Amino acid sequence: MTTSNSVPSTVIVYHSGYGHTQRMAQAVADGAGATLLAIDAEGNLSDDGWAALDTADAIIFGSPTYMGGPSWQFKKFADASSKPWFSAKWQDKVFGGFTNSASLNGDKLNTLQYFVLLSGQHGGLWVSLGIKPSNMKASKRDDANRMGSYIGPMAQSDADAAPNEMSVGDLETARLYGVRVMSVARQYKSTQGQ
């Protein structure tokens, strides 16, 4: 981790099966000023991608929730992250994560918990969502944190909806989370130079 007073470098490493998670990743990146690294359809990441993760101040994970957890492509990436784990390359980095599924629940919590555990195994510091849920009678589908998550952003995209039909509230939740991760990373980085 670098210790200068410059803006923290944030990387979003994600897999997207149908484009919805990619759209969410872009919203997080817009808030965090982050670089996007897509895990390909075979679960691979380029050597340049791995290098970017090693030098980043903050890493944000993203995956759709399939069958109660992250996609197999993301899991392949996570297993491959044992290499930086052996040398503690991601120790004390700031971490976050987000997910999307077709159902309102869709067991998205399990995917976020998987991300928290993965960051913990790497010795990282997890950033929570920090947005109260929109859970009143007057709340609408396009309100921020309509899923009522606390660990990280959750989005719900109807199975027959295109990525451009995603809830603007879910995307705004993702953007605000990116802002929060950047803010925490900036505060943490400023203490490391002291």
Short mmCIF file of N, CA and C in Angstrom, two decimals:
data_model
loop_
_atom_site.label_atom_id
_atom_site.label_comp_id
_atom_site.label_asym_id
_atom_site.label_seq_id
_atom_site.Cartn_x
_atom_site.Cartn_y
_atom_site.Cartn_z
N MET A 1 0.85 -1.19 0.00
CA MET A 1 0.00 0.00 0.00
C MET A 1 0.88 1.24 0.00
N THR A 2 0.56 2.17 -0.86
CA THR A 2 1.34 3.40 -0.92
C THR A 2 0.96 4.32 0.23
N THR A 3 1.84 5.26 0.55
CA THR A 3 1.58 6.11 1.71
C THR A 3 1.64 7.61 1.38
N SER A 4 1.64 7.97 0.13
CA SER A 4 1.67 9.39 -0.21
C SER A 4 0.29 10.01 0.03
N ASN A 5 0.22 11.33 -0.11
CA ASN A 5 -1.05 12.04 0.08
C ASN A 5 -1.89 12.08 -1.18
N SER A 6 -1.51 11.34 -2.21
CA SER A 6 -2.28 11.34 -3.45
C SER A 6 -3.61 10.62 -3.25
N VAL A 7 -4.46 10.72 -4.25
CA VAL A 7 -5.77 10.05 -4.21
C VAL A 7 -5.56 8.54 -4.17
N PRO A 8 -6.27 7.84 -3.30
CA PRO A 8 -6.10 6.38 -3.25
C PRO A 8 -6.49 5.73 -4.57
N SER A 9 -5.74 4.73 -4.94
CA SER A 9 -6.06 3.98 -6.15
C SER A 9 -7.06 2.88 -5.79
N THR A 10 -8.19 2.85 -6.51
CA THR A 10 -9.25 1.89 -6.24
C THR A 10 -9.50 1.07 -7.50
N VAL A 11 -9.61 -0.24 -7.31
CA VAL A 11 -9.84 -1.16 -8.41
C VAL A 11 -11.10 -1.97 -8.11
N ILE A 12 -11.96 -2.10 -9.11
CA ILE A 12 -13.15 -2.94 -9.00
C ILE A 12 -12.91 -4.17 -9.86
N VAL A 13 -12.86 -5.33 -9.23
CA VAL A 13 -12.68 -6.59 -9.96
C VAL A 13 -14.03 -7.32 -9.91
N TYR A 14 -14.57 -7.63 -11.07
CA TYR A 14 -15.94 -8.13 -11.11
C TYR A 14 -16.14 -9.11 -12.27
N HIS A 15 -17.17 -9.93 -12.12
CA HIS A 15 -17.65 -10.75 -13.23
C HIS A 15 -19.11 -10.37 -13.47
N SER A 16 -19.48 -10.28 -14.73
CA SER A 16 -20.86 -9.98 -15.11
C SER A 16 -21.31 -10.99 -16.16
N GLY A 17 -22.40 -11.67 -15.89
CA GLY A 17 -22.89 -12.67 -16.83
C GLY A 17 -23.72 -12.10 -17.97
N TYR A 18 -24.56 -11.10 -17.67
CA TYR A 18 -25.49 -10.59 -18.66
C TYR A 18 -25.47 -9.08 -18.80
N GLY A 19 -24.54 -8.41 -18.12
CA GLY A 19 -24.39 -6.97 -18.25
C GLY A 19 -24.92 -6.15 -17.08
N HIS A 20 -25.75 -6.75 -16.23
CA HIS A 20 -26.32 -6.00 -15.10
C HIS A 20 -25.24 -5.68 -14.07
N THR A 21 -24.41 -6.66 -13.74
CA THR A 21 -23.36 -6.44 -12.75
C THR A 21 -22.31 -5.48 -13.31
N GLN A 22 -22.06 -5.53 -14.61
CA GLN A 22 -21.14 -4.58 -15.23
C GLN A 22 -21.68 -3.16 -15.08
N ARG A 23 -22.98 -2.98 -15.27
CA ARG A 23 -23.57 -1.64 -15.13
C ARG A 23 -23.45 -1.17 -13.68
N MET A 24 -23.64 -2.08 -12.75
CA MET A 24 -23.49 -1.75 -11.33
C MET A 24 -22.03 -1.41 -11.02
N ALA A 25 -21.11 -2.17 -11.60
CA ALA A 25 -19.67 -1.90 -11.41
C ALA A 25 -19.33 -0.50 -11.89
N GLN A 26 -19.89 -0.10 -13.02
CA GLN A 26 -19.63 1.24 -13.55
C GLN A 26 -20.16 2.30 -12.61
N ALA A 27 -21.32 2.07 -11.99
CA ALA A 27 -21.88 3.03 -11.04
C ALA A 27 -20.97 3.16 -9.82
N VAL A 28 -20.46 2.04 -9.30
CA VAL A 28 -19.52 2.09 -8.17
C VAL A 28 -18.26 2.85 -8.59
N ALA A 29 -17.76 2.55 -9.79
CA ALA A 29 -16.56 3.21 -10.29
C ALA A 29 -16.77 4.71 -10.43
N ASP A 30 -17.96 5.13 -10.86
CA ASP A 30 -18.26 6.55 -10.98
C ASP A 30 -18.13 7.25 -9.63
N GLY A 31 -18.58 6.58 -8.57
CA GLY A 31 -18.49 7.17 -7.23
C GLY A 31 -17.09 7.15 -6.66
N ALA A 32 -16.35 6.09 -6.95
CA ALA A 32 -15.03 5.91 -6.35
C ALA A 32 -13.89 6.43 -7.21
N GLY A 33 -14.16 6.79 -8.45
CA GLY A 33 -13.07 7.13 -9.36
C GLY A 33 -12.18 5.92 -9.58
N ALA A 34 -12.79 4.76 -9.71
CA ALA A 34 -12.07 3.48 -9.73
C ALA A 34 -11.82 2.97 -11.14
N THR A 35 -10.86 2.08 -11.24
CA THR A 35 -10.55 1.35 -12.46
C THR A 35 -11.34 0.05 -12.46
N LEU A 36 -11.93 -0.31 -13.60
CA LEU A 36 -12.68 -1.56 -13.72
C LEU A 36 -11.80 -2.67 -14.28
N LEU A 37 -11.84 -3.84 -13.65
CA LEU A 37 -11.15 -5.04 -14.13
C LEU A 37 -12.19 -6.14 -14.26
N ALA A 38 -12.50 -6.52 -15.49
CA ALA A 38 -13.50 -7.56 -15.72
C ALA A 38 -12.86 -8.93 -15.71
N ILE A 39 -13.45 -9.84 -14.94
CA ILE A 39 -13.09 -11.26 -14.99
C ILE A 39 -13.80 -11.81 -16.21
N ASP A 40 -13.08 -12.50 -17.08
CA ASP A 40 -13.69 -12.94 -18.33
C ASP A 40 -14.60 -14.15 -18.14
N ALA A 41 -15.22 -14.58 -19.23
CA ALA A 41 -16.20 -15.68 -19.19
C ALA A 41 -15.60 -16.99 -18.74
N GLU A 42 -14.27 -17.10 -18.78
CA GLU A 42 -13.58 -18.31 -18.33
C GLU A 42 -13.02 -18.15 -16.91
N GLY A 43 -13.34 -17.04 -16.26
CA GLY A 43 -12.88 -16.82 -14.89
C GLY A 43 -11.46 -16.33 -14.78
N ASN A 44 -10.92 -15.76 -15.85
CA ASN A 44 -9.53 -15.32 -15.86
C ASN A 44 -9.42 -13.81 -15.78
N LEU A 45 -8.28 -13.37 -15.27
CA LEU A 45 -7.94 -11.96 -15.18
C LEU A 45 -6.54 -11.82 -15.78
N SER A 46 -6.30 -10.74 -16.50
CA SER A 46 -5.00 -10.54 -17.14
C SER A 46 -3.90 -10.34 -16.09
N ASP A 47 -2.65 -10.52 -16.52
CA ASP A 47 -1.51 -10.25 -15.63
C ASP A 47 -1.50 -8.78 -15.20
N ASP A 48 -1.87 -7.89 -16.11
CA ASP A 48 -1.94 -6.47 -15.76
C ASP A 48 -3.02 -6.23 -14.70
N GLY A 49 -4.11 -7.00 -14.78
CA GLY A 49 -5.16 -6.89 -13.77
C GLY A 49 -4.67 -7.30 -12.39
N TRP A 50 -3.95 -8.41 -12.34
CA TRP A 50 -3.39 -8.87 -11.05
C TRP A 50 -2.42 -7.84 -10.51
N ALA A 51 -1.60 -7.25 -11.37
CA ALA A 51 -0.65 -6.23 -10.93
C ALA A 51 -1.38 -5.01 -10.38
N ALA A 52 -2.48 -4.62 -11.02
CA ALA A 52 -3.26 -3.47 -10.55
C ALA A 52 -3.84 -3.74 -9.17
N LEU A 53 -4.30 -4.97 -8.93
CA LEU A 53 -4.83 -5.32 -7.61
C LEU A 53 -3.74 -5.24 -6.55
N ASP A 54 -2.53 -5.71 -6.89
CA ASP A 54 -1.42 -5.70 -5.92
C ASP A 54 -1.02 -4.29 -5.51
N THR A 55 -1.15 -3.32 -6.40
CA THR A 55 -0.72 -1.96 -6.09
C THR A 55 -1.86 -1.04 -5.65
N ALA A 56 -3.11 -1.52 -5.72
CA ALA A 56 -4.26 -0.69 -5.35
C ALA A 56 -4.30 -0.44 -3.84
N ASP A 57 -4.89 0.68 -3.47
CA ASP A 57 -5.15 0.97 -2.05
C ASP A 57 -6.47 0.33 -1.62
N ALA A 58 -7.43 0.24 -2.54
CA ALA A 58 -8.75 -0.33 -2.24
C ALA A 58 -9.16 -1.27 -3.36
N ILE A 59 -9.78 -2.39 -2.96
CA ILE A 59 -10.28 -3.39 -3.90
C ILE A 59 -11.76 -3.59 -3.63
N ILE A 60 -12.57 -3.51 -4.68
CA ILE A 60 -14.01 -3.74 -4.55
C ILE A 60 -14.37 -4.93 -5.42
N PHE A 61 -15.02 -5.94 -4.82
CA PHE A 61 -15.44 -7.15 -5.51
C PHE A 61 -16.86 -6.98 -6.05
N GLY A 62 -17.15 -7.59 -7.20
CA GLY A 62 -18.50 -7.58 -7.74
C GLY A 62 -18.81 -8.86 -8.48
N SER A 63 -20.00 -9.38 -8.25
CA SER A 63 -20.44 -10.59 -8.95
C SER A 63 -21.95 -10.67 -8.88
N PRO A 64 -22.57 -11.26 -9.90
CA PRO A 64 -23.98 -11.60 -9.75
C PRO A 64 -24.10 -12.72 -8.72
N THR A 65 -25.28 -12.85 -8.16
CA THR A 65 -25.55 -13.98 -7.28
C THR A 65 -26.25 -15.05 -8.09
N TYR A 66 -25.59 -16.18 -8.24
CA TYR A 66 -26.14 -17.34 -8.94
C TYR A 66 -26.22 -18.49 -7.96
N MET A 67 -27.37 -19.12 -7.85
CA MET A 67 -27.52 -20.30 -7.01
C MET A 67 -27.01 -20.06 -5.59
N GLY A 68 -27.28 -18.88 -5.05
CA GLY A 68 -26.96 -18.58 -3.66
C GLY A 68 -25.54 -18.13 -3.37
N GLY A 69 -24.78 -17.78 -4.39
CA GLY A 69 -23.42 -17.32 -4.16
C GLY A 69 -22.86 -16.64 -5.39
N PRO A 70 -21.59 -16.24 -5.35
CA PRO A 70 -20.99 -15.61 -6.51
C PRO A 70 -20.88 -16.58 -7.69
N SER A 71 -20.74 -16.04 -8.86
CA SER A 71 -20.59 -16.86 -10.07
C SER A 71 -19.34 -17.73 -9.98
N TRP A 72 -19.31 -18.84 -10.73
CA TRP A 72 -18.13 -19.71 -10.70
C TRP A 72 -16.90 -18.97 -11.23
N GLN A 73 -17.12 -18.02 -12.12
CA GLN A 73 -16.00 -17.25 -12.66
C GLN A 73 -15.35 -16.41 -11.56
N PHE A 74 -16.19 -15.82 -10.70
CA PHE A 74 -15.63 -15.05 -9.59
C PHE A 74 -14.93 -15.98 -8.60
N LYS A 75 -15.52 -17.14 -8.35
CA LYS A 75 -14.89 -18.09 -7.42
C LYS A 75 -13.54 -18.56 -7.94
N LYS A 76 -13.42 -18.73 -9.25
CA LYS A 76 -12.13 -19.12 -9.82
C LYS A 76 -11.10 -18.02 -9.56
N PHE A 77 -11.51 -16.77 -9.76
CA PHE A 77 -10.63 -15.64 -9.43
C PHE A 77 -10.25 -15.67 -7.95
N ALA A 78 -11.25 -15.87 -7.08
CA ALA A 78 -10.99 -15.86 -5.64
C ALA A 78 -9.99 -16.96 -5.26
N ASP A 79 -10.15 -18.14 -5.85
CA ASP A 79 -9.20 -19.23 -5.58
C ASP A 79 -7.80 -18.86 -6.06
N ALA A 80 -7.72 -18.21 -7.21
CA ALA A 80 -6.42 -17.80 -7.74
C ALA A 80 -5.79 -16.70 -6.89
N SER A 81 -6.59 -16.01 -6.08
CA SER A 81 -6.03 -14.96 -5.22
C SER A 81 -5.23 -15.53 -4.06
N SER A 82 -5.13 -16.86 -3.99
CA SER A 82 -4.28 -17.47 -2.96
C SER A 82 -2.81 -17.11 -3.19
N LYS A 83 -2.45 -16.83 -4.43
CA LYS A 83 -1.06 -16.45 -4.72
C LYS A 83 -0.70 -15.13 -4.01
N PRO A 84 -1.47 -14.03 -4.17
CA PRO A 84 -1.15 -12.84 -3.39
C PRO A 84 -1.36 -13.05 -1.89
N TRP A 85 -2.26 -13.96 -1.51
CA TRP A 85 -2.47 -14.26 -0.10
C TRP A 85 -1.20 -14.80 0.55
N PHE A 86 -0.50 -15.70 -0.15
CA PHE A 86 0.72 -16.30 0.41
C PHE A 86 1.75 -15.25 0.77
N SER A 87 1.84 -14.18 -0.01
CA SER A 87 2.83 -13.15 0.27
C SER A 87 2.22 -11.90 0.90
N ALA A 88 0.96 -12.00 1.35
CA ALA A 88 0.25 -10.90 2.04
C ALA A 88 0.26 -9.61 1.23
N LYS A 89 0.13 -9.72 -0.10
CA LYS A 89 0.16 -8.53 -0.95
C LYS A 89 -1.05 -7.62 -0.76
N TRP A 90 -2.17 -8.18 -0.29
CA TRP A 90 -3.37 -7.37 -0.12
C TRP A 90 -3.64 -7.04 1.35
N GLN A 91 -2.69 -7.34 2.22
CA GLN A 91 -2.82 -7.06 3.65
C GLN A 91 -3.08 -5.58 3.88
N ASP A 92 -4.05 -5.26 4.72
CA ASP A 92 -4.38 -3.89 5.13
C ASP A 92 -4.92 -3.00 4.01
N LYS A 93 -5.36 -3.59 2.92
CA LYS A 93 -6.06 -2.79 1.90
C LYS A 93 -7.51 -2.60 2.35
N VAL A 94 -8.15 -1.59 1.81
CA VAL A 94 -9.57 -1.35 2.05
C VAL A 94 -10.34 -2.18 1.02
N PHE A 95 -11.40 -2.86 1.49
CA PHE A 95 -12.20 -3.73 0.62
C PHE A 95 -13.68 -3.37 0.68
N GLY A 96 -14.37 -3.71 -0.39
CA GLY A 96 -15.81 -3.59 -0.46
C GLY A 96 -16.35 -4.57 -1.49
N GLY A 97 -17.67 -4.60 -1.66
CA GLY A 97 -18.26 -5.50 -2.63
C GLY A 97 -19.72 -5.22 -2.88
N PHE A 98 -20.22 -5.74 -4.00
CA PHE A 98 -21.62 -5.54 -4.41
C PHE A 98 -22.09 -6.73 -5.22
N THR A 99 -23.42 -6.89 -5.30
CA THR A 99 -23.98 -8.00 -6.06
C THR A 99 -25.36 -7.64 -6.61
N ASN A 100 -25.82 -8.49 -7.52
CA ASN A 100 -27.08 -8.31 -8.21
C ASN A 100 -27.70 -9.69 -8.44
N SER A 101 -29.03 -9.77 -8.37
CA SER A 101 -29.71 -11.01 -8.76
C SER A 101 -31.09 -10.66 -9.28
N ALA A 102 -31.75 -11.65 -9.87
CA ALA A 102 -33.08 -11.42 -10.46
C ALA A 102 -34.17 -11.32 -9.40
N SER A 103 -34.02 -12.03 -8.31
CA SER A 103 -35.06 -12.04 -7.27
C SER A 103 -34.80 -10.96 -6.22
N LEU A 104 -35.87 -10.57 -5.53
CA LEU A 104 -35.73 -9.54 -4.50
C LEU A 104 -34.73 -9.98 -3.43
N ASN A 105 -34.85 -11.22 -2.96
CA ASN A 105 -33.88 -11.73 -2.00
C ASN A 105 -32.76 -12.39 -2.78
N GLY A 106 -33.05 -13.49 -3.43
CA GLY A 106 -32.07 -14.15 -4.27
C GLY A 106 -30.82 -14.61 -3.54
N ASP A 107 -30.85 -14.60 -2.19
CA ASP A 107 -29.70 -15.00 -1.37
C ASP A 107 -28.47 -14.15 -1.65
N LYS A 108 -28.69 -12.88 -1.97
CA LYS A 108 -27.59 -11.95 -2.22
C LYS A 108 -26.71 -11.76 -0.99
N LEU A 109 -27.29 -11.86 0.20
CA LEU A 109 -26.52 -11.68 1.43
C LEU A 109 -25.35 -12.67 1.48
N ASN A 110 -25.59 -13.89 1.02
CA ASN A 110 -24.53 -14.90 1.04
C ASN A 110 -23.35 -14.48 0.16
N THR A 111 -23.63 -13.86 -0.97
CA THR A 111 -22.55 -13.39 -1.85
C THR A 111 -21.74 -12.29 -1.17
N LEU A 112 -22.42 -11.34 -0.55
CA LEU A 112 -21.70 -10.28 0.15
C LEU A 112 -20.88 -10.83 1.31
N GLN A 113 -21.45 -11.80 2.03
CA GLN A 113 -20.69 -12.41 3.13
C GLN A 113 -19.46 -13.15 2.60
N TYR A 114 -19.58 -13.75 1.43
CA TYR A 114 -18.43 -14.41 0.79
C TYR A 114 -17.33 -13.38 0.53
N PHE A 115 -17.71 -12.20 0.05
CA PHE A 115 -16.74 -11.14 -0.20
C PHE A 115 -16.07 -10.66 1.09
N VAL A 116 -16.87 -10.51 2.15
CA VAL A 116 -16.32 -10.08 3.45
C VAL A 116 -15.29 -11.09 3.93
N LEU A 117 -15.63 -12.38 3.84
CA LEU A 117 -14.70 -13.42 4.28
C LEU A 117 -13.43 -13.42 3.43
N LEU A 118 -13.59 -13.27 2.11
CA LEU A 118 -12.43 -13.24 1.22
C LEU A 118 -11.51 -12.07 1.59
N SER A 119 -12.09 -10.90 1.85
CA SER A 119 -11.27 -9.76 2.23
C SER A 119 -10.61 -10.00 3.58
N GLY A 120 -11.32 -10.66 4.49
CA GLY A 120 -10.74 -10.99 5.79
C GLY A 120 -9.58 -11.95 5.67
N GLN A 121 -9.69 -12.92 4.78
CA GLN A 121 -8.59 -13.85 4.57
C GLN A 121 -7.35 -13.12 4.06
N HIS A 122 -7.56 -12.06 3.32
CA HIS A 122 -6.43 -11.27 2.81
C HIS A 122 -5.97 -10.22 3.82
N GLY A 123 -6.58 -10.18 5.00
CA GLY A 123 -6.19 -9.20 6.01
C GLY A 123 -6.67 -7.81 5.71
N GLY A 124 -7.78 -7.71 4.98
CA GLY A 124 -8.30 -6.41 4.56
C GLY A 124 -9.27 -5.79 5.54
N LEU A 125 -9.65 -4.56 5.24
CA LEU A 125 -10.56 -3.77 6.06
C LEU A 125 -11.82 -3.51 5.26
N TRP A 126 -12.95 -4.07 5.69
CA TRP A 126 -14.21 -3.99 4.94
C TRP A 126 -14.94 -2.68 5.19
N VAL A 127 -15.52 -2.11 4.13
CA VAL A 127 -16.32 -0.90 4.21
C VAL A 127 -17.79 -1.27 4.06
N SER A 128 -18.60 -0.93 5.07
CA SER A 128 -20.04 -1.19 5.01
C SER A 128 -20.73 -0.17 4.10
N LEU A 129 -22.00 -0.41 3.83
CA LEU A 129 -22.75 0.46 2.92
C LEU A 129 -22.97 1.86 3.50
N GLY A 130 -23.39 1.94 4.76
CA GLY A 130 -23.57 3.25 5.39
C GLY A 130 -24.76 4.04 4.90
N ILE A 131 -25.75 3.38 4.30
CA ILE A 131 -26.97 4.05 3.84
C ILE A 131 -28.15 3.34 4.50
N LYS A 132 -28.98 4.09 5.19
CA LYS A 132 -30.15 3.47 5.83
C LYS A 132 -31.11 2.96 4.76
N PRO A 133 -31.83 1.87 5.06
CA PRO A 133 -32.73 1.31 4.06
C PRO A 133 -33.95 2.19 3.79
N SER A 134 -34.47 2.09 2.58
CA SER A 134 -35.73 2.74 2.20
C SER A 134 -36.83 1.72 2.48
N ASN A 135 -37.38 1.76 3.68
CA ASN A 135 -38.33 0.73 4.09
C ASN A 135 -39.62 1.29 4.68
N MET A 136 -40.02 2.45 4.19
CA MET A 136 -41.28 3.06 4.64
C MET A 136 -42.36 2.86 3.57
N LYS A 137 -43.62 3.05 3.95
CA LYS A 137 -44.71 2.90 2.97
C LYS A 137 -44.53 3.82 1.77
N ALA A 138 -43.94 4.97 2.00
CA ALA A 138 -43.75 5.93 0.91
C ALA A 138 -42.54 5.59 0.03
N SER A 139 -41.74 4.60 0.41
CA SER A 139 -40.53 4.26 -0.34
C SER A 139 -40.90 3.72 -1.72
N LYS A 140 -40.04 4.00 -2.67
CA LYS A 140 -40.25 3.59 -4.06
C LYS A 140 -39.13 2.67 -4.54
N ARG A 141 -39.36 2.01 -5.68
CA ARG A 141 -38.39 1.09 -6.27
C ARG A 141 -37.07 1.79 -6.60
N ASP A 142 -37.12 3.06 -6.89
CA ASP A 142 -35.92 3.78 -7.30
C ASP A 142 -35.28 4.58 -6.16
N ASP A 143 -35.63 4.27 -4.91
CA ASP A 143 -34.97 4.89 -3.77
C ASP A 143 -33.65 4.18 -3.50
N ALA A 144 -32.73 4.90 -2.87
CA ALA A 144 -31.44 4.31 -2.50
C ALA A 144 -31.64 3.24 -1.42
N ASN A 145 -30.89 2.19 -1.51
CA ASN A 145 -30.89 1.05 -0.59
C ASN A 145 -32.29 0.48 -0.35
N ARG A 146 -33.02 0.29 -1.42
CA ARG A 146 -34.35 -0.32 -1.31
C ARG A 146 -34.27 -1.78 -0.89
N MET A 147 -33.09 -2.43 -1.06
CA MET A 147 -32.91 -3.83 -0.67
C MET A 147 -32.66 -3.96 0.83
N GLY A 148 -32.37 -2.87 1.50
CA GLY A 148 -32.15 -2.90 2.95
C GLY A 148 -30.87 -3.60 3.36
N SER A 149 -29.83 -3.45 2.58
CA SER A 149 -28.54 -4.07 2.89
C SER A 149 -27.70 -3.14 3.76
N TYR A 150 -26.84 -3.74 4.56
CA TYR A 150 -25.89 -2.96 5.36
C TYR A 150 -24.44 -3.28 4.99
N ILE A 151 -24.18 -4.50 4.50
CA ILE A 151 -22.81 -4.92 4.20
C ILE A 151 -22.28 -4.23 2.95
N GLY A 152 -23.10 -4.15 1.93
CA GLY A 152 -22.71 -3.55 0.66
C GLY A 152 -23.93 -3.47 -0.24
N PRO A 153 -23.80 -2.84 -1.41
CA PRO A 153 -24.94 -2.67 -2.29
C PRO A 153 -25.47 -3.98 -2.87
N MET A 154 -26.78 -4.08 -2.88
CA MET A 154 -27.49 -5.17 -3.54
C MET A 154 -28.39 -4.54 -4.60
N ALA A 155 -28.47 -5.19 -5.75
CA ALA A 155 -29.39 -4.74 -6.79
C ALA A 155 -30.28 -5.90 -7.20
N GLN A 156 -31.46 -5.58 -7.68
CA GLN A 156 -32.40 -6.58 -8.18
C GLN A 156 -32.76 -6.19 -9.60
N SER A 157 -32.52 -7.11 -10.52
CA SER A 157 -32.84 -6.88 -11.93
C SER A 157 -33.73 -8.01 -12.41
N ASP A 158 -34.92 -7.69 -12.86
CA ASP A 158 -35.84 -8.73 -13.35
C ASP A 158 -35.13 -9.59 -14.38
N ALA A 159 -35.43 -10.89 -14.35
CA ALA A 159 -34.74 -11.86 -15.21
C ALA A 159 -34.90 -11.54 -16.69
N ASP A 160 -35.98 -10.89 -17.05
CA ASP A 160 -36.21 -10.57 -18.45
C ASP A 160 -35.94 -9.10 -18.77
N ALA A 161 -35.23 -8.39 -17.88
CA ALA A 161 -34.93 -6.97 -18.08
C ALA A 161 -33.51 -6.78 -18.60
N ALA A 162 -33.35 -5.87 -19.51
CA ALA A 162 -32.02 -5.53 -20.03
C ALA A 162 -31.27 -4.69 -18.99
N PRO A 163 -29.94 -4.64 -19.08
CA PRO A 163 -29.17 -3.82 -18.14
C PRO A 163 -29.61 -2.36 -18.09
N ASN A 164 -30.07 -1.81 -19.21
CA ASN A 164 -30.50 -0.41 -19.20
C ASN A 164 -31.84 -0.21 -18.51
N GLU A 165 -32.48 -1.29 -18.06
CA GLU A 165 -33.73 -1.20 -17.32
C GLU A 165 -33.55 -1.34 -15.82
N MET A 166 -32.32 -1.35 -15.35
CA MET A 166 -32.06 -1.49 -13.92
C MET A 166 -32.63 -0.31 -13.14
N SER A 167 -32.94 -0.55 -11.88
CA SER A 167 -33.45 0.49 -11.00
C SER A 167 -32.41 1.60 -10.83
N VAL A 168 -32.82 2.84 -11.06
CA VAL A 168 -31.90 3.95 -10.85
C VAL A 168 -31.52 4.07 -9.38
N GLY A 169 -32.40 3.62 -8.50
CA GLY A 169 -32.08 3.62 -7.07
C GLY A 169 -30.97 2.65 -6.74
N ASP A 170 -31.00 1.46 -7.35
CA ASP A 170 -29.92 0.49 -7.13
C ASP A 170 -28.60 1.03 -7.64
N LEU A 171 -28.63 1.69 -8.80
CA LEU A 171 -27.41 2.25 -9.36
C LEU A 171 -26.90 3.43 -8.54
N GLU A 172 -27.82 4.23 -8.00
CA GLU A 172 -27.41 5.33 -7.13
C GLU A 172 -26.82 4.79 -5.83
N THR A 173 -27.39 3.71 -5.31
CA THR A 173 -26.83 3.07 -4.12
C THR A 173 -25.40 2.63 -4.40
N ALA A 174 -25.18 2.05 -5.56
CA ALA A 174 -23.84 1.61 -5.95
C ALA A 174 -22.88 2.80 -6.07
N ARG A 175 -23.34 3.88 -6.68
CA ARG A 175 -22.49 5.07 -6.82
C ARG A 175 -22.12 5.65 -5.46
N LEU A 176 -23.12 5.76 -4.58
CA LEU A 176 -22.87 6.30 -3.23
C LEU A 176 -21.90 5.40 -2.45
N TYR A 177 -21.97 4.10 -2.69
CA TYR A 177 -21.04 3.18 -2.04
C TYR A 177 -19.62 3.43 -2.55
N GLY A 178 -19.48 3.66 -3.83
CA GLY A 178 -18.16 4.00 -4.36
C GLY A 178 -17.59 5.24 -3.69
N VAL A 179 -18.43 6.25 -3.49
CA VAL A 179 -18.01 7.48 -2.80
C VAL A 179 -17.54 7.13 -1.39
N ARG A 180 -18.30 6.27 -0.71
CA ARG A 180 -17.95 5.91 0.68
C ARG A 180 -16.63 5.14 0.74
N VAL A 181 -16.44 4.18 -0.16
CA VAL A 181 -15.19 3.42 -0.17
C VAL A 181 -14.02 4.35 -0.40
N MET A 182 -14.15 5.27 -1.36
CA MET A 182 -13.08 6.23 -1.62
C MET A 182 -12.80 7.09 -0.40
N SER A 183 -13.85 7.54 0.28
CA SER A 183 -13.67 8.37 1.47
C SER A 183 -12.93 7.62 2.57
N VAL A 184 -13.33 6.37 2.81
CA VAL A 184 -12.66 5.56 3.83
C VAL A 184 -11.21 5.29 3.43
N ALA A 185 -10.99 4.96 2.16
CA ALA A 185 -9.63 4.70 1.68
C ALA A 185 -8.75 5.94 1.83
N ARG A 186 -9.32 7.11 1.57
CA ARG A 186 -8.57 8.37 1.70
C ARG A 186 -8.20 8.62 3.17
N GLN A 187 -9.17 8.41 4.06
CA GLN A 187 -8.89 8.61 5.49
C GLN A 187 -7.82 7.62 5.96
N TYR A 188 -7.96 6.38 5.57
CA TYR A 188 -7.01 5.35 6.00
C TYR A 188 -5.62 5.64 5.45
N LYS A 189 -5.55 6.00 4.18
CA LYS A 189 -4.26 6.27 3.54
C LYS A 189 -3.57 7.45 4.22
N SER A 190 -4.33 8.45 4.62
CA SER A 190 -3.73 9.63 5.27
C SER A 190 -3.11 9.27 6.61
N THR A 191 -3.64 8.27 7.29
CA THR A 191 -3.06 7.86 8.57
C THR A 191 -1.81 7.01 8.39
N GLN A 192 -1.66 6.38 7.23
CA GLN A 192 -0.51 5.50 6.99
C GLN A 192 0.79 6.25 6.78
N GLY A 193 0.68 7.53 6.37
CA GLY A 193 1.88 8.33 6.14
C GLY A 193 2.41 8.98 7.40
N GLN A 194 1.69 8.84 8.52
CA GLN A 194 2.08 9.50 9.77
C GLN A 194 3.05 8.68 10.57
#
